[in-house]
Tab-separated table of C-alpha atoms (C1' of nucleotides) in Angstrom:
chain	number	residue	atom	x	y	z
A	51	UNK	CA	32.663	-30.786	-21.682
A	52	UNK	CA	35.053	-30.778	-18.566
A	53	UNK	CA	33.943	-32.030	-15.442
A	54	UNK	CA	36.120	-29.537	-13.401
A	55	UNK	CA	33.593	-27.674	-11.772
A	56	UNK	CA	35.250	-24.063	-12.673
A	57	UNK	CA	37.258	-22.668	-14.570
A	58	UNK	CA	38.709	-19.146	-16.026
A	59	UNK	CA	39.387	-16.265	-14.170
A	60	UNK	CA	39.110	-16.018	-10.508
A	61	UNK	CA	38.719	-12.571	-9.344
A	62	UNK	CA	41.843	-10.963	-7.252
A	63	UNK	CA	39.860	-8.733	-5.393
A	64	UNK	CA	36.767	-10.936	-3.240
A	65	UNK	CA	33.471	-11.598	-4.515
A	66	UNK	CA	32.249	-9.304	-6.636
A	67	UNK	CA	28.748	-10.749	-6.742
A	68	UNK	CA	28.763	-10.366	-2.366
A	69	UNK	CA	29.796	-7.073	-2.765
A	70	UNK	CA	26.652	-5.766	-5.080
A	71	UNK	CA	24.443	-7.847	-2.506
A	72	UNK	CA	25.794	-6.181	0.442
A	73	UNK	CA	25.573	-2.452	-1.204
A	74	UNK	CA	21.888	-3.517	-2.697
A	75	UNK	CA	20.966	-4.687	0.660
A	76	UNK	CA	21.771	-1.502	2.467
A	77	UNK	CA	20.272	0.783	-0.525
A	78	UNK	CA	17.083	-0.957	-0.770
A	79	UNK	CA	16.558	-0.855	3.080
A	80	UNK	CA	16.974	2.580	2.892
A	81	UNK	CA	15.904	3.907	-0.072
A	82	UNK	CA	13.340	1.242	-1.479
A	83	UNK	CA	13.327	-0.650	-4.714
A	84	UNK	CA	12.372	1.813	-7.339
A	85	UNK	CA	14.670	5.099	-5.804
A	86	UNK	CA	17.634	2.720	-6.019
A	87	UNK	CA	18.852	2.805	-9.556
A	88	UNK	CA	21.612	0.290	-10.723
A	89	UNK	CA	23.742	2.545	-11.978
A	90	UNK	CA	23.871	4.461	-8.748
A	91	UNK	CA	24.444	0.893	-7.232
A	92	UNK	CA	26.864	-0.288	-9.232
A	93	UNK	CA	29.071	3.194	-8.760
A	94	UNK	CA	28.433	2.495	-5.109
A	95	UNK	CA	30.280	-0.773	-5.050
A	96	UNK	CA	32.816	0.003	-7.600
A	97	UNK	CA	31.637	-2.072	-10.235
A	98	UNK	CA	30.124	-1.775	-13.817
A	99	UNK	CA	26.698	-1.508	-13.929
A	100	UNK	CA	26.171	-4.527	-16.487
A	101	UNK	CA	27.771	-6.852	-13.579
A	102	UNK	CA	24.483	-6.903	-12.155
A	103	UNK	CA	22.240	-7.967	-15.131
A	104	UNK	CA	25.242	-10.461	-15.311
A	105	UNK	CA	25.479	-12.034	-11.809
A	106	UNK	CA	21.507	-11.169	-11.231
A	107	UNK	CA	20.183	-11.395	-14.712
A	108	UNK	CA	17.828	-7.985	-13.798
A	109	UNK	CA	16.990	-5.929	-10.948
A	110	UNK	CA	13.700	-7.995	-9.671
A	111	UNK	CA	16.404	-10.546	-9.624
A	112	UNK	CA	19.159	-8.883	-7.346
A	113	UNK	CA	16.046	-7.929	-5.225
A	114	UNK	CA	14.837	-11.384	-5.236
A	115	UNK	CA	18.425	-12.268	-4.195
A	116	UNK	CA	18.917	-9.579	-1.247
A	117	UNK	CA	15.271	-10.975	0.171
A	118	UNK	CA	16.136	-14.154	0.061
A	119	UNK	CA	19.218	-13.418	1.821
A	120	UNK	CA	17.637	-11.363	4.388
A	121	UNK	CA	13.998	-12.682	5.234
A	122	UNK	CA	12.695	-16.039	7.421
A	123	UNK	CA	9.248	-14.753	8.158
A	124	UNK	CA	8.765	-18.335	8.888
A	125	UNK	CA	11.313	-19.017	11.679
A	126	UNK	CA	9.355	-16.724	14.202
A	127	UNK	CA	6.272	-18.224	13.567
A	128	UNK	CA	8.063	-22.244	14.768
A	129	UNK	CA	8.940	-20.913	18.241
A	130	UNK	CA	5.315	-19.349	18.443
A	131	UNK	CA	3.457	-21.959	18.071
A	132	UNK	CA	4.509	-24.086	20.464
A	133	UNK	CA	3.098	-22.569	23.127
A	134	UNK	CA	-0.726	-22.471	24.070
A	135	UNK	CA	-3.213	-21.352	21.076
A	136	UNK	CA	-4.753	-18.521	23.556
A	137	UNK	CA	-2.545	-17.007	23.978
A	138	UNK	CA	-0.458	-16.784	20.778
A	139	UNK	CA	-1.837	-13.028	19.903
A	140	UNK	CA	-0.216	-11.487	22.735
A	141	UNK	CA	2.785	-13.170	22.117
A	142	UNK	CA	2.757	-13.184	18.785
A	143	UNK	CA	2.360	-8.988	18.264
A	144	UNK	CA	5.182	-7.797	20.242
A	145	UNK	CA	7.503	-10.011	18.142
A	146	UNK	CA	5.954	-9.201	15.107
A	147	UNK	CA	6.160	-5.282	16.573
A	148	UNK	CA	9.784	-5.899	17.487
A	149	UNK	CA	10.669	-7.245	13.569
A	150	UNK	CA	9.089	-4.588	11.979
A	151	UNK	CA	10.067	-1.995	13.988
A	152	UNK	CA	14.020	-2.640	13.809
A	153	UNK	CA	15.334	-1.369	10.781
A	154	UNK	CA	17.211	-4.039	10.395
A	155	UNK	CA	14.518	-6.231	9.536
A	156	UNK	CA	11.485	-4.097	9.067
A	157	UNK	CA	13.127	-1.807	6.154
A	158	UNK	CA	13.430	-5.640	4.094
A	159	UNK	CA	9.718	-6.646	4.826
A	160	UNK	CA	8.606	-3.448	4.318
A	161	UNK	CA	10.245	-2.915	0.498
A	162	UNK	CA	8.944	-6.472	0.086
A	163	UNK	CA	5.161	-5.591	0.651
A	164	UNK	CA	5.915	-2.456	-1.565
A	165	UNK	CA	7.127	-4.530	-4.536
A	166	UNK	CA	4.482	-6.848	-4.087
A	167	UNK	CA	2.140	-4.230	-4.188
A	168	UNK	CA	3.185	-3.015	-7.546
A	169	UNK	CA	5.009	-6.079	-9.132
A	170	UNK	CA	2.580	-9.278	-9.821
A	171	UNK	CA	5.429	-11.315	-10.285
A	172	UNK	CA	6.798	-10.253	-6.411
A	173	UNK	CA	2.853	-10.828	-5.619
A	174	UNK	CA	2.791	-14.519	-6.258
A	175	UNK	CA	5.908	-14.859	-4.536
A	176	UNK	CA	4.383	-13.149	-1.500
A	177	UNK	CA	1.196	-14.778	-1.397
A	178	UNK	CA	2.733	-18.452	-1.866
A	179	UNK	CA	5.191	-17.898	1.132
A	180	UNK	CA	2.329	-16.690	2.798
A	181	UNK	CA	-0.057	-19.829	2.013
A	182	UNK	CA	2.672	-22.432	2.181
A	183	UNK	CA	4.703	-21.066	5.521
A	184	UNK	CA	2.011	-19.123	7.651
A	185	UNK	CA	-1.162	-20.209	7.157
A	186	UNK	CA	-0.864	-23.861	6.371
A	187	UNK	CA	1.164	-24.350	8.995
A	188	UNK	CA	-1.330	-22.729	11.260
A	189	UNK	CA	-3.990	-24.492	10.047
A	190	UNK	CA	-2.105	-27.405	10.980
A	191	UNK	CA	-1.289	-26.253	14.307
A	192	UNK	CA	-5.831	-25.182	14.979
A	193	UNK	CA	-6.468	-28.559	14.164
A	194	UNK	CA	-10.472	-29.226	13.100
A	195	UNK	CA	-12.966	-28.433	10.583
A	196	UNK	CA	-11.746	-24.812	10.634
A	197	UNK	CA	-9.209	-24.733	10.464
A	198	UNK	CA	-8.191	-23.370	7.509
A	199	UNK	CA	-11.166	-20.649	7.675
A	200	UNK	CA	-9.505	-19.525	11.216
A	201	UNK	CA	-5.641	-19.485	10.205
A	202	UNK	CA	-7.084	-17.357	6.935
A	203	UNK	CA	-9.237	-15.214	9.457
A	204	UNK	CA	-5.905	-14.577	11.917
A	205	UNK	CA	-3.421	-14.034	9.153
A	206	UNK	CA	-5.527	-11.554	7.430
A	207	UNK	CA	-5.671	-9.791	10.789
A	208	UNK	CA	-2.002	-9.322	10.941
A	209	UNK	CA	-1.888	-8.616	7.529
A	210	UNK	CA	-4.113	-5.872	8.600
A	211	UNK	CA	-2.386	-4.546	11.346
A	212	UNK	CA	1.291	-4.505	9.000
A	213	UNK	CA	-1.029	-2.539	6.360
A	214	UNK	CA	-1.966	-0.385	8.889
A	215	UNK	CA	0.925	0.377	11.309
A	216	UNK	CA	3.985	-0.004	8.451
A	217	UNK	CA	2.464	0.737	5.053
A	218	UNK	CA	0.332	3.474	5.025
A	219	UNK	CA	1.069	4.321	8.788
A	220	UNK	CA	-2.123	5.303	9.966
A	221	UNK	CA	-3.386	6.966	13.088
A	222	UNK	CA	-3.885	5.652	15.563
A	223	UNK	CA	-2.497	2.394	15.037
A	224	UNK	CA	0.871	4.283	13.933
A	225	UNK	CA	1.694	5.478	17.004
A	226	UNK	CA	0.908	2.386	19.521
A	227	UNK	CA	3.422	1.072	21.667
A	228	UNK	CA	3.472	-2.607	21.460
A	229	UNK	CA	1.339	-3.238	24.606
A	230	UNK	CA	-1.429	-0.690	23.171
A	231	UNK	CA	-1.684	-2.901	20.200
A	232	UNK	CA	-2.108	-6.149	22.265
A	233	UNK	CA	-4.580	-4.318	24.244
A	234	UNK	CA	-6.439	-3.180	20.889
A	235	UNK	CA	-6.051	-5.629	18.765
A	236	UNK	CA	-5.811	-8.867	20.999
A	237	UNK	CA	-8.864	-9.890	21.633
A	238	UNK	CA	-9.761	-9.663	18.481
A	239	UNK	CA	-7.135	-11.967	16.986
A	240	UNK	CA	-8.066	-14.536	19.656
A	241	UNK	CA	-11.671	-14.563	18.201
A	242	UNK	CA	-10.369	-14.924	14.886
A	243	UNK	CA	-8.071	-18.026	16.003
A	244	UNK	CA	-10.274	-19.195	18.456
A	245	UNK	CA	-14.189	-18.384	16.882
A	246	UNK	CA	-16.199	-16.108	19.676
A	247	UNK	CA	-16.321	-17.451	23.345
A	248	UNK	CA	-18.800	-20.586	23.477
A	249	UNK	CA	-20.824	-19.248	26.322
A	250	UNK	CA	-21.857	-16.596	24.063
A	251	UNK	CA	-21.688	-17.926	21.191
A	252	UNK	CA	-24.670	-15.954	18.457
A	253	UNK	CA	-26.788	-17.647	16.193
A	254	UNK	CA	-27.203	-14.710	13.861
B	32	UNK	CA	-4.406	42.677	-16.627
B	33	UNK	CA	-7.741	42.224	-17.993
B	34	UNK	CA	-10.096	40.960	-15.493
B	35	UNK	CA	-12.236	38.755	-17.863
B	36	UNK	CA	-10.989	35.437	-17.114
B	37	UNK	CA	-10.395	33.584	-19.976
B	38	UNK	CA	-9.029	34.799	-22.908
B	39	UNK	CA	-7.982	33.279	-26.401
B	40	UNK	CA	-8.570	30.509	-28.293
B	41	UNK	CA	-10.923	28.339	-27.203
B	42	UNK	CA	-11.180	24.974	-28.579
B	43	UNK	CA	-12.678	23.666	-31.255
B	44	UNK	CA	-12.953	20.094	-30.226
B	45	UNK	CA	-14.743	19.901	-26.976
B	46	UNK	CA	-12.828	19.540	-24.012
B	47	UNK	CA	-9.441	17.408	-25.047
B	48	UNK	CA	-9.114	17.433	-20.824
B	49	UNK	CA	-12.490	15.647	-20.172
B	50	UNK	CA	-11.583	13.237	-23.069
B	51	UNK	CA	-7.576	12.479	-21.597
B	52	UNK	CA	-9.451	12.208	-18.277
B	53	UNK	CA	-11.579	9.380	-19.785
B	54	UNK	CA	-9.156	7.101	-21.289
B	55	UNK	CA	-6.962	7.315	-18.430
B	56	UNK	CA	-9.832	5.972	-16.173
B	57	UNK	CA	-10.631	3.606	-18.394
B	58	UNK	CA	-6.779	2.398	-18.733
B	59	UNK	CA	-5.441	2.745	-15.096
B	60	UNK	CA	-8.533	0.310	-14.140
B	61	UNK	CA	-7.215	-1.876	-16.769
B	62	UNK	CA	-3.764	-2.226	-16.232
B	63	UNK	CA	-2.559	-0.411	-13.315
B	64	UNK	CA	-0.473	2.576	-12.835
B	65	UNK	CA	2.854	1.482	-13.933
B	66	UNK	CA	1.777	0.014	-16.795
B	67	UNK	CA	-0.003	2.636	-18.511
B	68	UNK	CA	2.367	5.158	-20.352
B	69	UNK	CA	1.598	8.549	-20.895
B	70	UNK	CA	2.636	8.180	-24.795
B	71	UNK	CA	0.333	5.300	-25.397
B	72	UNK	CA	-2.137	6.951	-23.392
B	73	UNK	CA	-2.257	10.307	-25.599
B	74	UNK	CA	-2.380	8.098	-28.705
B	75	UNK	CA	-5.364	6.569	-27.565
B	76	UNK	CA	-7.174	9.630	-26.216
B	77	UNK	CA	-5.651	11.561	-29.790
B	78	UNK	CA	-3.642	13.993	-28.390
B	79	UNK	CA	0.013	14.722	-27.890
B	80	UNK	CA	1.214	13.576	-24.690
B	81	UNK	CA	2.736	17.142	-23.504
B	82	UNK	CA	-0.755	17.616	-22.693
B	83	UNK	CA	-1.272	15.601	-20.518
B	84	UNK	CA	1.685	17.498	-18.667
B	85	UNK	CA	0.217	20.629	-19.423
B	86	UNK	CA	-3.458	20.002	-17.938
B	87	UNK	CA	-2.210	17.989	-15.073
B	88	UNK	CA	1.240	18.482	-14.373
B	89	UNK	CA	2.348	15.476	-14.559
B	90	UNK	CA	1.421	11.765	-14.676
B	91	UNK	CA	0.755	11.538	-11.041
B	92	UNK	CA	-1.110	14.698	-11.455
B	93	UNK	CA	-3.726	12.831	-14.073
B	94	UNK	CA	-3.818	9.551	-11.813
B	95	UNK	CA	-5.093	11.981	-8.707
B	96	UNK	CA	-7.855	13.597	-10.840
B	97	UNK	CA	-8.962	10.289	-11.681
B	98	UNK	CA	-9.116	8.852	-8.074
B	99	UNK	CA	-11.004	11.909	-7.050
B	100	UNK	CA	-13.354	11.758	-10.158
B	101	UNK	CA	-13.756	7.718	-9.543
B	102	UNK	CA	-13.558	7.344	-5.556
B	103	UNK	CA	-15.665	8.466	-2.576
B	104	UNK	CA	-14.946	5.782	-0.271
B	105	UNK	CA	-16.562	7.768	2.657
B	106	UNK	CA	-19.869	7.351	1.047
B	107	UNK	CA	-20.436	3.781	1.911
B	108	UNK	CA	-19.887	3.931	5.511
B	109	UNK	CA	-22.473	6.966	6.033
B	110	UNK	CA	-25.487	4.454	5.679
B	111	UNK	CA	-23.855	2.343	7.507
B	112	UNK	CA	-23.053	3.547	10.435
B	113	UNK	CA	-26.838	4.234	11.096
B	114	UNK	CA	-27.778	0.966	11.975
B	115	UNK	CA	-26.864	-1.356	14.826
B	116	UNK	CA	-23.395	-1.044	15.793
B	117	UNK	CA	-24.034	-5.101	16.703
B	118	UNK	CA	-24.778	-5.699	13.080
B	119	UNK	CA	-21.990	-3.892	11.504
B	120	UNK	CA	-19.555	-6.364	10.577
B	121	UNK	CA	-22.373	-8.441	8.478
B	122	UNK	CA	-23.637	-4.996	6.702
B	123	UNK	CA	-20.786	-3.687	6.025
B	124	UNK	CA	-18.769	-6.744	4.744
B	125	UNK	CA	-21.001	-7.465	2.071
B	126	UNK	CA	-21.058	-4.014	0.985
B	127	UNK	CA	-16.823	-4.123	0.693
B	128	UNK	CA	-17.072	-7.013	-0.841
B	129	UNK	CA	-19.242	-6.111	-3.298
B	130	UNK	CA	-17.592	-2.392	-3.901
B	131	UNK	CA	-13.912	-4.581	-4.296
B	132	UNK	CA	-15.622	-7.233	-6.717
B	133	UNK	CA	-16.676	-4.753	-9.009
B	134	UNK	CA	-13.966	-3.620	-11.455
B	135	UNK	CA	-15.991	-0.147	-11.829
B	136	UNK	CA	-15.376	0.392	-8.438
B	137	UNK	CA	-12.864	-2.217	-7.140
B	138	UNK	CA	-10.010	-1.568	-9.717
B	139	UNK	CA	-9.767	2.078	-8.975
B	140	UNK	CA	-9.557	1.295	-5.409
B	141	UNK	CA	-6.857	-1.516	-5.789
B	142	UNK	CA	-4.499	0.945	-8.280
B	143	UNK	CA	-4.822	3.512	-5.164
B	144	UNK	CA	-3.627	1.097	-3.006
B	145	UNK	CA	-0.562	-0.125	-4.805
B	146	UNK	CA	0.051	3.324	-5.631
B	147	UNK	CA	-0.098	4.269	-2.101
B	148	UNK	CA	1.940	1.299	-1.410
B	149	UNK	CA	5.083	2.715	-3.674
B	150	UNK	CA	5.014	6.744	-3.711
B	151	UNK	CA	4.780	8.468	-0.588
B	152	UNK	CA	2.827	11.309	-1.729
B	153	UNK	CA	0.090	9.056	-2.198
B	154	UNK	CA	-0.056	7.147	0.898
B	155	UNK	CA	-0.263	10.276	2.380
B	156	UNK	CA	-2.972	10.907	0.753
B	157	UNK	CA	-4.989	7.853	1.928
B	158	UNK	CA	-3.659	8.168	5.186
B	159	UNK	CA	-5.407	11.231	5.948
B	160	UNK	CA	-8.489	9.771	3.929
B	161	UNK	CA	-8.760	7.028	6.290
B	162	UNK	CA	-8.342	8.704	9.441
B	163	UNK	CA	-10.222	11.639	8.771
B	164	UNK	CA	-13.293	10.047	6.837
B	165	UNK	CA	-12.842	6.807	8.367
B	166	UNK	CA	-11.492	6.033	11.946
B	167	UNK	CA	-12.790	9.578	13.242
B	168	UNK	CA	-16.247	9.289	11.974
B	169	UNK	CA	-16.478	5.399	13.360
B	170	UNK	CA	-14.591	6.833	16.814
B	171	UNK	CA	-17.556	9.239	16.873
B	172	UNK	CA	-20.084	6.924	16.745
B	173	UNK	CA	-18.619	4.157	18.902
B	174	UNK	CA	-18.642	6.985	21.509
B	175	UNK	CA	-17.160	6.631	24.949
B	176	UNK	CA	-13.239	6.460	26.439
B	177	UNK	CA	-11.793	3.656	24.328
B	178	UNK	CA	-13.259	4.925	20.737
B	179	UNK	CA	-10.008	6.018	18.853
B	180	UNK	CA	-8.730	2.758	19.546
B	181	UNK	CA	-11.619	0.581	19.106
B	182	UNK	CA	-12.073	2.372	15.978
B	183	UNK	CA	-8.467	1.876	14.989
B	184	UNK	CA	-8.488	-1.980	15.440
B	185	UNK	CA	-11.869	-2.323	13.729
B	186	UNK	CA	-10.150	-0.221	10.323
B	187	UNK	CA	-7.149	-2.463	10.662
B	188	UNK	CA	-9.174	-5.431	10.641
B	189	UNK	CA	-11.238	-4.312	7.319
B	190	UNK	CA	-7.831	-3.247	6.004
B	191	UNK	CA	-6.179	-6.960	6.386
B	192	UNK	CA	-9.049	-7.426	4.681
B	193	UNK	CA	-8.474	-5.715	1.682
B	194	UNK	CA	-5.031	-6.296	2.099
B	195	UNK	CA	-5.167	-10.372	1.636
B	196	UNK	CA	-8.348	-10.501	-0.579
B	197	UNK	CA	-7.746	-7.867	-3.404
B	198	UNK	CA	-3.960	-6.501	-2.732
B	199	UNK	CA	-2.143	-9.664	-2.594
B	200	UNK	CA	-4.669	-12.463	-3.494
B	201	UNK	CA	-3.879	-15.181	-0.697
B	202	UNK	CA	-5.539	-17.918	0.277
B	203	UNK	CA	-8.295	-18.976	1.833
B	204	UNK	CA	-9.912	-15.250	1.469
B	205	UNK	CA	-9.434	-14.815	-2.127
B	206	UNK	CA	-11.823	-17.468	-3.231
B	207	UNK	CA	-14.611	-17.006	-0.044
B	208	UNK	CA	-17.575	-15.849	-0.823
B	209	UNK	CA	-19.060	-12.635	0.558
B	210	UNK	CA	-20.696	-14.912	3.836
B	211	UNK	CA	-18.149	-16.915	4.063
B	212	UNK	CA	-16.468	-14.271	4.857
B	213	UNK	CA	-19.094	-12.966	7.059
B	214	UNK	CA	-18.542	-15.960	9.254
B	215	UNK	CA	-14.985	-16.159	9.155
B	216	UNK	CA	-13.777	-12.720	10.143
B	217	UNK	CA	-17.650	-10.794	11.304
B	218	UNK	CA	-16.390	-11.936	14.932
B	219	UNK	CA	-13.556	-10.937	15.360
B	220	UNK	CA	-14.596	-7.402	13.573
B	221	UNK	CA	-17.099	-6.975	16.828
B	222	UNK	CA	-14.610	-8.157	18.760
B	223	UNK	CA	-12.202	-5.304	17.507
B	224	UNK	CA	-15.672	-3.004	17.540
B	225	UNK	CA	-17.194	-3.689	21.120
B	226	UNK	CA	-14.454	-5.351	23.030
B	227	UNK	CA	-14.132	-8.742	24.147
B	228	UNK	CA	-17.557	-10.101	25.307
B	229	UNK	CA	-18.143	-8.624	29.214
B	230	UNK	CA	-18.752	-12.126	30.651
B	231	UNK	CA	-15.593	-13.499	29.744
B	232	UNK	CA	-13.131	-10.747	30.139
B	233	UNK	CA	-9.799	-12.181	30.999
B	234	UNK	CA	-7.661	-9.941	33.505
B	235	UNK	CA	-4.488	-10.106	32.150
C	283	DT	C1'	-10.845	46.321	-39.309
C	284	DA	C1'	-6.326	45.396	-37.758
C	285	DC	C1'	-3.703	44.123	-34.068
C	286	DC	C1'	-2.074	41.673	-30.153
C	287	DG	C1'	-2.104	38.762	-26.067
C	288	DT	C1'	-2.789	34.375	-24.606
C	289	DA	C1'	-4.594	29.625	-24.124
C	290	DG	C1'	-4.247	25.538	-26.721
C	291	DT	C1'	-1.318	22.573	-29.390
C	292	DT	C1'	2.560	20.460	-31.634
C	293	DC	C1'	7.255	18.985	-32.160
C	294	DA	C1'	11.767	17.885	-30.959
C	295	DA	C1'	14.677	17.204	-27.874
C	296	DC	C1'	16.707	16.048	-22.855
C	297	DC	C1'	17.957	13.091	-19.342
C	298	DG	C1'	17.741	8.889	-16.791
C	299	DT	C1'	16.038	4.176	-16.601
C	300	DG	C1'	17.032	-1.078	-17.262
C	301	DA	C1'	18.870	-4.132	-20.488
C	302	DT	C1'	22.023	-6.263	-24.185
C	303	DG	C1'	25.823	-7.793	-27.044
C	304	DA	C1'	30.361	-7.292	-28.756
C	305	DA	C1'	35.003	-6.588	-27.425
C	306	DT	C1'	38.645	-7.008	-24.005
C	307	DT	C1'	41.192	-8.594	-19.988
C	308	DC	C1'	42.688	-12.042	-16.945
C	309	DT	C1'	43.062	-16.648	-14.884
C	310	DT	C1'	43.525	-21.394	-15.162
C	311	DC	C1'	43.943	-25.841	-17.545
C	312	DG	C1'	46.052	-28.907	-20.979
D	8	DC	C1'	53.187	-21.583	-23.942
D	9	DG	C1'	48.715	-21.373	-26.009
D	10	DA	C1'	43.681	-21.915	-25.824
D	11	DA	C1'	39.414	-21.602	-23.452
D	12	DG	C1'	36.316	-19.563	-20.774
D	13	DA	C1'	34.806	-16.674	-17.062
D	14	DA	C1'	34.835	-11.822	-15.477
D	15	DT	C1'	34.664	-7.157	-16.826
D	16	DT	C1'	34.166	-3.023	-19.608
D	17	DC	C1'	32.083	-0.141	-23.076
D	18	DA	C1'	28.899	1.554	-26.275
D	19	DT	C1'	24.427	1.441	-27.396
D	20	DC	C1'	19.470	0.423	-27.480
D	21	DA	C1'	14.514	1.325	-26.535
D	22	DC	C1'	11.649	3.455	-23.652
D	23	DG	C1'	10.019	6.303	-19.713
D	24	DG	C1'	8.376	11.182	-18.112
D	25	DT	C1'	9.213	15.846	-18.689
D	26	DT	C1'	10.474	20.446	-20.757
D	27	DG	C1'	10.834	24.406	-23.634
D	28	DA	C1'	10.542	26.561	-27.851
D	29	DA	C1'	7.738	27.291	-31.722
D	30	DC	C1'	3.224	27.633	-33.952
D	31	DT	C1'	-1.959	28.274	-34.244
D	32	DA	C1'	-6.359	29.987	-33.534
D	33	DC	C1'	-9.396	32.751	-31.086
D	34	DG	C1'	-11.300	36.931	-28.450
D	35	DG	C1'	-10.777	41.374	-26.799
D	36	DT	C1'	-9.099	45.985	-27.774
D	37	DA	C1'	-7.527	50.221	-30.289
DNA sequence: TACCGTAGTTCAACCGTGATGAATTCTTCG
DNA sequence: CGAAGAATTCATCACGGTTGAACTACGGTA
C-alpha cells in the first residue's frame, strides 16, 4: 500500500545477496554446478543456507543469476563481424580459443554447456541465446537465400569444435594451439560460411 | 576354497539381473539419467533396489552396462569407410541421422552424451571411444602427413553436429531434414576431410 | 541324511541433497 | 514509541543413493 519503494530492515553488514553471488560464482567455476552444494555455499559466505532459496528462489536460479552476471557470448561476436566474411574463421577461433581457455571465462561457459546438457530448462535457455544472438545475427550479416542454412552450418561447426576441445576434450583437437586449430579447422568453417569455392563448385 | 565356481542358491526366478538390466534400458531411453531413480526403478523391475547396488555397484555402474549392452557406435563407420573418401560426408550423414532419429538407438546415445557432459568418469569414457574407434581408424584411412588432424576436424565437425541437432536442439538444424543437411554442412565435412580444394589454396 | 558355506534377497537405517514454513530479530516509517 | 515488514535463523520435510546386518534357499560335503 505505500509507495516508498523499501522498507524494513536494511542489512548492517553489505549485501548479502552480492556476497552468495560472488562465493557461487567462484564455486561453480571451479567445482561445477552439481559438486557445489548450498549448504557448503552458504557456510562459505557466512550465511544461512535458506538465504539462497530466499534471494534466488532455488539453485537453477542462483546459477541462472551468476551466468547472467558473468556471460556476453554475444559482445565478441559485434566486433567480429565487422570485418570481411572470409576471413571471420581465422579471426573468429583464436578469440573464441582465448575465452574458453581463460578460466576466467571458460570455467562459466563451460558449467553452462554442462547444465544444459543435463537440465532442459538450462537447454532452452541455451539454444534461444544461441538462435536469437549468434545465428540470427549472422544470418543477417551472410545476407541471401542462405543465409540462414550457412549461419546454422558455421555455428554448428563451432559448436563442434567447443564439444570437442572443452567438453569431452578429445585428442587431437585437445591439445591444439590456437593456430593448429585455424589451420585444421579453417577452411572448413569458411566453406560452411561461404558454400565451396565457385570454380569448383560439384553438382553431386 | 572349493574350486567349483559357483556355489549356493541359485535362483528361482530367472535372472533378476537380466530383468533390472531391461527396465533400466527401457527407462534411461525414456527419461534420461537423472530422472530415473533407482527406487522407482526396482519397483518396476520387482525387486528391492539394494540390488541393483549389489549386481552393479552402483547406479552409474547399471547405466554403463546398459550403454555397453545398447551402443556400438564403431559399427557404423566400418562400412563406411570402405567407400569413396569423396562421398563420405553424404553416406555417412544420412546414416547419423538416421541412428540419432531413432529413439532405439538415438536416445541411448543422447543420455551418454549428457552423461558424459556432467560426470567425468564418463566423458572419459567416450573420450577414449572416440579417439580410439573413431579419429584413429578415420586417421588410418585418410593416410598421409596431415591425417590425425584432418581426422580430428572432420570428428569435430560430425560432433557440432550432434551437438546442435540432438544435444541442445537449436535452430536451423533441428528441424532439417537428413539432405538438407547433406547440403548444408556435406562441404564443409570434405573440406575438414580433404583440405581446402588444391586450386584455390590461399597462402596465408 | 545332516550340516554348513555362500550367493541371493530383504529390510531398515544412514547421510546428504534441495526446499519450505514458522518463528525471531532488526530496521525504518508513521 | 509502536507497528509493519524485510532479513535471518531454525527445524523439518521428502527424497536421493548407498550400506550393512539379518534372513533364506540351495548345493556341496562329511
Amino acid at each position: 500500500m505505500n509507495s516508498s519503494p523499501r522498507r524494513g530492515r536494511r542489512p548492517g553488514s553489505p549485501d548479502v545477496r552480492a556476497e552468495i553471488l560472488a562465493v557461487a560464482r567462484a564455486r561453480f567455476r571451479r567445482e561445477g554446478y552439481d559438486a557445489v552444494t548450498m549448504r557448503s555455499l552458504a557456510a562459505e559466505a557466512g550465511v544461512d543456507a535458506a538465504l539462497i532459496s530466499y534471494y534466488f528462489g532455488s539453485k537453477a536460479g542462483l546459477f541462472a543469476a551468476v551466468l547472467e552476471l558473468t556471460l556476453s557470448p554475444a559482445d565478441l561476436l559485434g566486433g567480429l563481424l565487422q570485418g570481411d566474411l572470409e576471413t571471420l574463421p581465422q579471426r573468429l577461433i583464436p578469440t573464441l580459443v582465448r575465452t574458453w581457455d581463460n578460466p576466467d571465462t571458460g570455467v562459466p561457459l563451460l558449467a553452462a554447456m554442462r547444465a544444459a546438457a543435463s537440465d532442459p530448462g538450462f537447454a532452452a535457455m541455451l539454444r534461444d541465446g544461441i538462435h536469437r544472438q549468434l545465428v540470427e545475427r549472422l544470418a543477417e550479416r551472410i545476407g541471401g537465400a542462405d543465409a540462414h542454412r550457412r549461419a546454422g552450418a558455421f555455428v554448428t561447426q563451432v559448436g563442434g569444435l567447443i564439444l570437442t576441445r572443452y567438453v569431452i576434450a578429445a585428442e587431437p583437437l585437445a591439445s591444439m594451439t590456437a593456430d593448429e586449430i585455424v589451420r585444421a579447422l579453417g577452411p572448413a568453417l569458411r566453406t560452411a560460411l561461404l558454400g565451396p569455392l565457385p570454380t569448383a563448385r560439384r553438382t553431386s
